[in-house]
Short mmCIF file of C-alpha atoms in Angstrom, two decimals:
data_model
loop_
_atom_site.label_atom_id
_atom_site.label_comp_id
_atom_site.label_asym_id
_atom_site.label_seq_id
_atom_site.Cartn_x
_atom_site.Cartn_y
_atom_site.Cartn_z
CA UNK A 200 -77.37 -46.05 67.97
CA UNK A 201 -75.46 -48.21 65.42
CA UNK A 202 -75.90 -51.82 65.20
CA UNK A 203 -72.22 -52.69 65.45
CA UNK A 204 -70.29 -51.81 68.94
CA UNK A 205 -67.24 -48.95 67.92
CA UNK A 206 -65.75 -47.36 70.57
CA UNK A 207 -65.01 -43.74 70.46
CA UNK A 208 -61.34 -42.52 71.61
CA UNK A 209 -61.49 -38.69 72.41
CA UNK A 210 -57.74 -37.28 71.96
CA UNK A 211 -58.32 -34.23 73.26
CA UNK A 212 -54.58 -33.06 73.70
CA UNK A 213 -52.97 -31.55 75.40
CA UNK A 214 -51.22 -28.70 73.37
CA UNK A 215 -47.37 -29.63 72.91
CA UNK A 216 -47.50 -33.16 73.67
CA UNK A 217 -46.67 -34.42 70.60
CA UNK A 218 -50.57 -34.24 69.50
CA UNK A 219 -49.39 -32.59 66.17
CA UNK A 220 -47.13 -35.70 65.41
CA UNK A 221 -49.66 -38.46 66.22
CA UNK A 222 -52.44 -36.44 64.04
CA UNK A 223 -50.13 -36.77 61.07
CA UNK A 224 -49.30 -40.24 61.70
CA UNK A 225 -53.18 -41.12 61.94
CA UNK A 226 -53.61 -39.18 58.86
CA UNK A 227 -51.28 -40.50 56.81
CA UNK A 228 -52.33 -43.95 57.32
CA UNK A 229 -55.88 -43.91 57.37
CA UNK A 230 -55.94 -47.25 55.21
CA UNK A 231 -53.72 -49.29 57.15
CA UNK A 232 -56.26 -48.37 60.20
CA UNK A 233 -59.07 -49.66 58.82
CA UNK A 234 -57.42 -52.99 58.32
CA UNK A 235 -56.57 -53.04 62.15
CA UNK A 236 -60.27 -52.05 62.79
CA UNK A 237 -59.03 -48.54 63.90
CA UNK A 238 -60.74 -45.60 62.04
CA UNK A 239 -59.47 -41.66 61.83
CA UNK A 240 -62.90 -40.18 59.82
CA UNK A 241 -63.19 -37.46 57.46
CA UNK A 242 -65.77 -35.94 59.45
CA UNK A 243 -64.58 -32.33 61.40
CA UNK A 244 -60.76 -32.14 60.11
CA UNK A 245 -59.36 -29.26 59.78
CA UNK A 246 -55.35 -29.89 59.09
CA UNK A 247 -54.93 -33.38 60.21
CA UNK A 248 -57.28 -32.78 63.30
CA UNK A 249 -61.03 -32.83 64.01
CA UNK A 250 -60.70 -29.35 65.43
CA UNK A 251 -64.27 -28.24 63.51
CA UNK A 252 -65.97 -30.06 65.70
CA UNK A 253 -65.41 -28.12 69.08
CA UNK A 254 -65.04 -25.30 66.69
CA UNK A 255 -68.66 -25.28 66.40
CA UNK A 256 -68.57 -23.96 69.59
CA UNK A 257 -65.93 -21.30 69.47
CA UNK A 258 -66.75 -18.84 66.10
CA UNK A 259 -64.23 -16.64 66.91
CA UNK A 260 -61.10 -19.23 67.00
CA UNK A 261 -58.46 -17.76 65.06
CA UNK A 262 -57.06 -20.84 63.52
CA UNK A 263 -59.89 -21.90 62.26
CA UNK A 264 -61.63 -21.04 58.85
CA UNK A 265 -64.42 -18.41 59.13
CA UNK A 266 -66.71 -19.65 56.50
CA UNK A 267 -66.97 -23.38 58.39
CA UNK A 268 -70.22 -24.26 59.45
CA UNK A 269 -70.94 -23.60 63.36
CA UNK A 270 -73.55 -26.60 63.68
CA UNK A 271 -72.58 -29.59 65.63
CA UNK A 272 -75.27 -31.76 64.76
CA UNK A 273 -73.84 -31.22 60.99
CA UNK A 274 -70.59 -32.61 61.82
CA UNK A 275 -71.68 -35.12 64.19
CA UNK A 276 -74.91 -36.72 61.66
CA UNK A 277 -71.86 -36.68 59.10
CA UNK A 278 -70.00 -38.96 61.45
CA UNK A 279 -72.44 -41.24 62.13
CA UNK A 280 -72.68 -42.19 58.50
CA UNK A 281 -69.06 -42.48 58.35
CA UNK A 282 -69.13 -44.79 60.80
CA UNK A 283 -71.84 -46.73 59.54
CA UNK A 284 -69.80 -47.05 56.28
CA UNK A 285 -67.27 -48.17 57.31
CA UNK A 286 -66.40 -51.34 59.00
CA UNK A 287 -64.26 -50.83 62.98
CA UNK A 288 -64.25 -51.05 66.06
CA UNK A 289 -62.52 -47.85 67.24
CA UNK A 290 -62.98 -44.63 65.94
CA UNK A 291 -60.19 -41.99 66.74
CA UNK A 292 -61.23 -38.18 66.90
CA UNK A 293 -58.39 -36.01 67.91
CA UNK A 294 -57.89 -32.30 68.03
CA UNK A 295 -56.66 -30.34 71.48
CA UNK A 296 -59.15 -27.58 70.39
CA UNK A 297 -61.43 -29.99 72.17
CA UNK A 298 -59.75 -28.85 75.46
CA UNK A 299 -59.79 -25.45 74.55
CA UNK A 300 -63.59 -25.60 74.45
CA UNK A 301 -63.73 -27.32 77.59
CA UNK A 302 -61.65 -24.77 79.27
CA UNK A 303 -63.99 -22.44 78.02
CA UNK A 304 -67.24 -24.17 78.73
CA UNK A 305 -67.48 -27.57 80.01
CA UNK A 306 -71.05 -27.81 79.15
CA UNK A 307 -70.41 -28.29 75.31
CA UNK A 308 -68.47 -30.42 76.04
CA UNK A 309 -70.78 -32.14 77.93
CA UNK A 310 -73.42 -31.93 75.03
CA UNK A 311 -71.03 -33.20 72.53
CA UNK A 312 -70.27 -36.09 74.44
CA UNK A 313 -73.85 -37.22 75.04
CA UNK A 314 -74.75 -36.23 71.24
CA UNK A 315 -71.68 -38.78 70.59
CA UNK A 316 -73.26 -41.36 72.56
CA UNK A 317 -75.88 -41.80 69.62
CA UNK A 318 -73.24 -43.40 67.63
CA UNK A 319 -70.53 -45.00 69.64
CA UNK A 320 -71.00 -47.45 72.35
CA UNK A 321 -68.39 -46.50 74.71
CA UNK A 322 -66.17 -43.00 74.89
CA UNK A 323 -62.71 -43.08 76.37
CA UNK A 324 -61.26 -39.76 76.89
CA UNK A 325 -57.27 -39.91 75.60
CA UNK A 326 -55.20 -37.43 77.38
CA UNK A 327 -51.23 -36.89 76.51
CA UNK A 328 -49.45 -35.12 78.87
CA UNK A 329 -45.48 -33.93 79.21
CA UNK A 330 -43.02 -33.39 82.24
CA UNK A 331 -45.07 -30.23 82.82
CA UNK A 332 -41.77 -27.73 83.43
CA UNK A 333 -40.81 -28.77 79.82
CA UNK A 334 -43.85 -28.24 78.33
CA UNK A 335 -44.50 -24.91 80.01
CA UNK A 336 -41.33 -24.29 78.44
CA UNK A 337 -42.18 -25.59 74.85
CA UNK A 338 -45.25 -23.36 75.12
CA UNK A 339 -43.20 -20.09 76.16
CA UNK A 340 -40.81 -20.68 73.49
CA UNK A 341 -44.04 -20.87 70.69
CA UNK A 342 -45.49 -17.82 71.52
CA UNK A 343 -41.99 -15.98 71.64
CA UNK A 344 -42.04 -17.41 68.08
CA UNK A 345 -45.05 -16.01 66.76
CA UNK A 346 -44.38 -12.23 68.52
CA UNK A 347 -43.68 -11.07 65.28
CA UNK A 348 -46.95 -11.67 63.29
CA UNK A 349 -49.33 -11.63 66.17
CA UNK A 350 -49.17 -8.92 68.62
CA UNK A 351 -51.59 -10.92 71.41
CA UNK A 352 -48.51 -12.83 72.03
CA UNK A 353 -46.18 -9.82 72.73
CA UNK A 354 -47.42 -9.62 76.78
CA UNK A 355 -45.01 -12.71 76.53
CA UNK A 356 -42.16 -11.48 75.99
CA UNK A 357 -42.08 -9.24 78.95
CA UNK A 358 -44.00 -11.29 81.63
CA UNK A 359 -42.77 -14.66 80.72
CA UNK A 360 -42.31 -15.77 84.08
CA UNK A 361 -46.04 -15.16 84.91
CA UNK A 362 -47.15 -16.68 81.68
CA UNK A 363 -45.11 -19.56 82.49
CA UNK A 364 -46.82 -19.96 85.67
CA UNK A 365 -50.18 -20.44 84.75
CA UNK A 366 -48.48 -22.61 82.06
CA UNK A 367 -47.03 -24.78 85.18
CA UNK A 368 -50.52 -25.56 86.62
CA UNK A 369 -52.79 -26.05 83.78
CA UNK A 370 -52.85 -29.84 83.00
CA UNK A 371 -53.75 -30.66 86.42
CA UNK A 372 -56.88 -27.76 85.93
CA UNK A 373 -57.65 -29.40 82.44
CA UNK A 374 -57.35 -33.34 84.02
CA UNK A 375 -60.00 -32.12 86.42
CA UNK A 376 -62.04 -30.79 84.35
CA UNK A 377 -61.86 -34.01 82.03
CA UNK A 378 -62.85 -35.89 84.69
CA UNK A 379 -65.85 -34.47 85.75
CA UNK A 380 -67.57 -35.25 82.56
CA UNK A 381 -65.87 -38.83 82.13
CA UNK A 382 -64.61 -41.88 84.22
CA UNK A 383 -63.06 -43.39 81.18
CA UNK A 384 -59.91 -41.41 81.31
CA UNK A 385 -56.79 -42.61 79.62
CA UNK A 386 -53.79 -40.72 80.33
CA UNK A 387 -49.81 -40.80 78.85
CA UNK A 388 -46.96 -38.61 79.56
CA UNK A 389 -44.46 -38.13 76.94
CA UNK A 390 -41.54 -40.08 77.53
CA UNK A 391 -38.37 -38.37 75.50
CA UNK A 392 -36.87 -41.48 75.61
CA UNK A 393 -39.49 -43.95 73.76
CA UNK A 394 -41.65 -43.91 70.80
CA UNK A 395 -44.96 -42.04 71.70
CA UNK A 396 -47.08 -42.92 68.87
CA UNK A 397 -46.64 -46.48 69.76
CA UNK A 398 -47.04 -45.83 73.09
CA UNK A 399 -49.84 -44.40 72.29
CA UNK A 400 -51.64 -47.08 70.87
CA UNK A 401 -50.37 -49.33 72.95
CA UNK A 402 -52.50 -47.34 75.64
CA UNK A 403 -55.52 -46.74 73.37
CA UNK A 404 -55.68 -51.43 72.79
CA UNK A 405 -55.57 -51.36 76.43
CA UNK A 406 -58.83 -50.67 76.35
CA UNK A 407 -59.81 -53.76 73.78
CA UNK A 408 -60.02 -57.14 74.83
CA UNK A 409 -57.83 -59.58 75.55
CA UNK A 410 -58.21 -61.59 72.60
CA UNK A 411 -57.95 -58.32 70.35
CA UNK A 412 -54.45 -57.23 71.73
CA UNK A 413 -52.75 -59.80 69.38
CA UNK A 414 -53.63 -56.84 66.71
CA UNK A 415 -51.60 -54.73 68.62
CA UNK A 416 -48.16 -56.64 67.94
CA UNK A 417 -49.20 -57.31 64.34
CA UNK A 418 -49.87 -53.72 63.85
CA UNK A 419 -46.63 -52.12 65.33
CA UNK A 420 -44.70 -54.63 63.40
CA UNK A 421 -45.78 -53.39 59.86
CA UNK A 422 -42.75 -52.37 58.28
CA UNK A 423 -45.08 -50.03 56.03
CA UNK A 424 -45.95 -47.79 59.25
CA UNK A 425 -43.60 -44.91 59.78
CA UNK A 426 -43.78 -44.40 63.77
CA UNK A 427 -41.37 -42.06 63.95
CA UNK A 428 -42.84 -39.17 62.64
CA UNK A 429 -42.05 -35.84 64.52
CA UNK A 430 -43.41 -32.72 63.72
CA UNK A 431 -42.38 -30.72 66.59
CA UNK A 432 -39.02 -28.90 65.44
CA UNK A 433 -37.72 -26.19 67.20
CA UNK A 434 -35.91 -23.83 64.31
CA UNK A 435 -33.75 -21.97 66.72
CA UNK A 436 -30.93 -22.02 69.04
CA UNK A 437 -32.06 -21.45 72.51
CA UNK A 438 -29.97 -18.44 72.69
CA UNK A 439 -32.43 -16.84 70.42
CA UNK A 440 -34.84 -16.96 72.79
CA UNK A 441 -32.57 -15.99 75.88
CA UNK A 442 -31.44 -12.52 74.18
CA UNK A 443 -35.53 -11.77 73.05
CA UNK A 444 -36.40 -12.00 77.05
CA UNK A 445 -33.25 -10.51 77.94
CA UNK A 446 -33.72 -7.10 76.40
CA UNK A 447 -37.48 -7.29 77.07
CA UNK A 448 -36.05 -7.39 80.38
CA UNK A 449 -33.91 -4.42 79.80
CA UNK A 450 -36.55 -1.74 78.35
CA UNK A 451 -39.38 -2.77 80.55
CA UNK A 452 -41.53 0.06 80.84
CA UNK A 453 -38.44 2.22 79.58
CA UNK A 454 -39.43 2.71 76.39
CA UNK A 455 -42.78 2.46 74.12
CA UNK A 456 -41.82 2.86 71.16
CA UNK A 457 -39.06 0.44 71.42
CA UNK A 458 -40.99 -2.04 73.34
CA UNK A 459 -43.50 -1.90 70.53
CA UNK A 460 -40.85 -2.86 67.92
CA UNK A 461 -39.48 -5.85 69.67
CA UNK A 462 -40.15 -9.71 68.51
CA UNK A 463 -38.46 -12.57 67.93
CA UNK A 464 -37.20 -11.03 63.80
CA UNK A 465 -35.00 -8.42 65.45
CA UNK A 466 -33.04 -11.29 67.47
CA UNK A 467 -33.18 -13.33 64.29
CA UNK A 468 -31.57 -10.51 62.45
CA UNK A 469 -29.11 -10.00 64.60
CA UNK A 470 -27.95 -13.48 64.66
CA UNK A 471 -27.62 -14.15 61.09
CA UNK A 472 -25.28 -10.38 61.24
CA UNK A 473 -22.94 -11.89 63.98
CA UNK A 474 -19.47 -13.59 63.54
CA UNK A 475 -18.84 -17.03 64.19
CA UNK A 476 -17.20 -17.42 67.01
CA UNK A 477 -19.40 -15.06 68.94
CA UNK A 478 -22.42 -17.55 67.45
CA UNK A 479 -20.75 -20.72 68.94
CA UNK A 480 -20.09 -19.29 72.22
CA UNK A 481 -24.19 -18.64 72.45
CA UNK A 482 -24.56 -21.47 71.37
CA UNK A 483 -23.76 -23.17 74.42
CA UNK A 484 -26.87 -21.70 75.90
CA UNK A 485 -29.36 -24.86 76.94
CA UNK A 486 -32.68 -25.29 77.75
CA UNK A 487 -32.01 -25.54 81.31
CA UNK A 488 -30.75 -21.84 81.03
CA UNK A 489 -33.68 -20.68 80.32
CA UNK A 490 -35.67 -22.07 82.44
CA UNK A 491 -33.20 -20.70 85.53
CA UNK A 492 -33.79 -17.60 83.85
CA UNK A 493 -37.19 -17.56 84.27
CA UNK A 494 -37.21 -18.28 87.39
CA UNK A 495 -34.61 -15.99 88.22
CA UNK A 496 -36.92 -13.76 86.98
CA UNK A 497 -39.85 -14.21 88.65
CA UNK A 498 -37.53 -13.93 92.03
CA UNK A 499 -36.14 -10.57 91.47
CA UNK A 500 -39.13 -9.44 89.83
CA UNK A 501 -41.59 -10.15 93.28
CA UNK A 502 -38.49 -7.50 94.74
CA UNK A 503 -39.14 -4.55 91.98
CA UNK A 504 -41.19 -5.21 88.85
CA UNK A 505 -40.02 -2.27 87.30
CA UNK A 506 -35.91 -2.32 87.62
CA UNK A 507 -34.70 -6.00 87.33
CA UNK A 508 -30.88 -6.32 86.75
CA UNK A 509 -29.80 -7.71 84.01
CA UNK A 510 -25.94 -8.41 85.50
CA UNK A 511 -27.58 -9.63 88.55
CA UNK A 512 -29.56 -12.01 86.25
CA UNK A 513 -26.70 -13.10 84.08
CA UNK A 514 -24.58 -13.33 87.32
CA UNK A 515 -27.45 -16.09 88.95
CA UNK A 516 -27.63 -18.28 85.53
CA UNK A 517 -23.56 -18.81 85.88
CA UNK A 518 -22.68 -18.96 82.51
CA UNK A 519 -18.92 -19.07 81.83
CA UNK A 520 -17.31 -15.50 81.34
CA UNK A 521 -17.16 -15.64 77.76
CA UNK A 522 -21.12 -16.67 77.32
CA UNK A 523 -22.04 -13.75 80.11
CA UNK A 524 -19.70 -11.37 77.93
CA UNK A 525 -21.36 -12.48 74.00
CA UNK A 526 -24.64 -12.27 75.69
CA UNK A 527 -24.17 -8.63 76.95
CA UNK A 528 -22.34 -7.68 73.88
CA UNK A 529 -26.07 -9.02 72.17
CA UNK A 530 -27.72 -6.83 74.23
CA UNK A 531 -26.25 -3.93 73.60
CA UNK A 532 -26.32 -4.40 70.19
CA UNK A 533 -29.91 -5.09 69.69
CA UNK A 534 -30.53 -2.33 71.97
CA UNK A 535 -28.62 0.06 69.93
CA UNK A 536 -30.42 -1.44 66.57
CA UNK A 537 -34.22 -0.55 68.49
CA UNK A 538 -32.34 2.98 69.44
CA UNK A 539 -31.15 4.08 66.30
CA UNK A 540 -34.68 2.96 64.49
CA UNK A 541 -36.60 4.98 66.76
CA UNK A 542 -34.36 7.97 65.90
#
């Protein structure tokens, strides 16, 4: 144990909560945080997150480097002397990776939070959460993004609505699991309509003192802080992704080869080949849309998981005529693309 009392703040996620966003901002003012007594260590980042610290426990993680080192106790002595170095009374360690691990096995996590206890004086676990339809959403729409470089994603495409599911039920698993290894829970759900990095910390001084919160108003007053920092863009029109699950849809266990040769490029190519006007009809397509769709999905797909219509779908989302007709005529188009590369 240090001398000094610093408090440890585990942000621990969850994935598409704006995590990314608050990493960067705690990155990119590392300085400033020291002067407030907050500290975001060297120790464990990976990116602008301490992700090789639960890494140590997952060698296989596929975002992580392979030649790291796999030793906790490396990472975590390393800490310690940061700490000791450096003058605070809260230390920050972020990375969602650390509720990857304890999805995985809850007992690391257990050990790194009593190996943590050596150094800090109290542990607060920080959880971020989101209205959890949008975020099941958000994660849908990632994966559907990376179909065409990793091919672990692909089941996506044509079960979405099951993958969206267990999507739908997972921070309530994960807050359970939390909080059998800690009382000291703190826990914020996005809010699209405020700032949530300074929500954020406005959460995180709850835990200080009373006579310490004056830092708070000082500190989100800095003109020199940029709190609006938002790294969660998403590059395409949601019609994008509405056509992708559409003809996955269509050639469900139809085709191989052409299921094989589906992802998220062959939509992209098509919509950079169509006119205008059939471009700003689709894009009229919301977010809303496709979450109907996917649960229009899931509906007609408890009735025959083999044959779901795709008019009957397009009829139940009650899109004007002209979207229902540029969406078909998408269709039909990509479908004819797949066909004619397979010949």
């Amino acid at each position: 144990m240090i001398n000094k009392s610093v408090i440890c703040v585990l942000h621990i996620g969850l994935h598409h909560t704006g995590t990314t966003s608050f990493q960067n901002f705690l990155q990119k003012n590392r300085r400033i945080l020291i002067n407030h007594s907050i500290f975001y260590p060297e120790t464990g980042i990976y990116g602008n997150q301490h992700s090789l610290i639960p890494g140590s426990f997952l060698p296989e993680h596929r975002a992580l480097p392979n030649n790291r080192s796999l030793e906790i106790d490396f990472y975590l002595n390393n800490l310690h002397k940061e700490i000791q170095f450096h003058d605070c009374e809260m230390c920050i360690l972020s990375s969602e990776v650390f509720t990857e691990l304890a999805q995985k096995n809850i007992k690391n996590i257990e050990e790194i939070i009593k190996k943590l206890e050596k150094t800090f004086t109290q542990i607060y676990i920080f959880i971020t959460t989101r209205e959890v339809k949008e975020r099941a959403l958000s994660q849908v729409k990632a994966k559907l993004r990376l179909s065409q470089t990793n091919k672990s994603f692909r089941n996506e495409i044509f079960n979405v609505e099951n993958y969206f599911d267990t999507k739908l039920k997972a921070p309530e698993i994960i807050l359970k699991k939390w909080k059998s290894v800690s009382d000291n829970i703190i826990v914020q759900k996005a809010d699209p309509l405020k700032n949530n990095i300074k929500e954020s910390f406005i959460n995180i001084f709850s835990i200080f003192k009373e006579e310490n919160k004056r830092r708070l108003e000082e500190f989100l007053t800095r003109k020199d802080l940029d709190f609006n920092i938002n790294s969660n863009f998403d590059p395409y029109p949601q019609a994008i992704y509405l056509i992708l699950l559409l003809v996955a849809t269509s050639i469900f266990n139809k085709d191989e080869y052409i299921e094989n040769n589906l992802n998220i490029l062959v939509i992209l190519n098509h919509f950079s080949n169509i006119s205008q006007k059939h471009k700003e009809v689709l894009m009229e397509i919301k977010k809303k849309d496709l979450l109907n769709f996917i649960y229009f999905k899931k509906e007609l797909s408890q009735n025959n998981s083999n044959n779901v219509d795709i008019d009957l779908l397009l009829n139940r989302l009650n899109f004007r005529y002209s979207v229902s007709y540029f969406l078909k005529k998408s269709i039909n188009e990509v479908l004819k693309d797949l066909i004619e590369d397979k010949i």
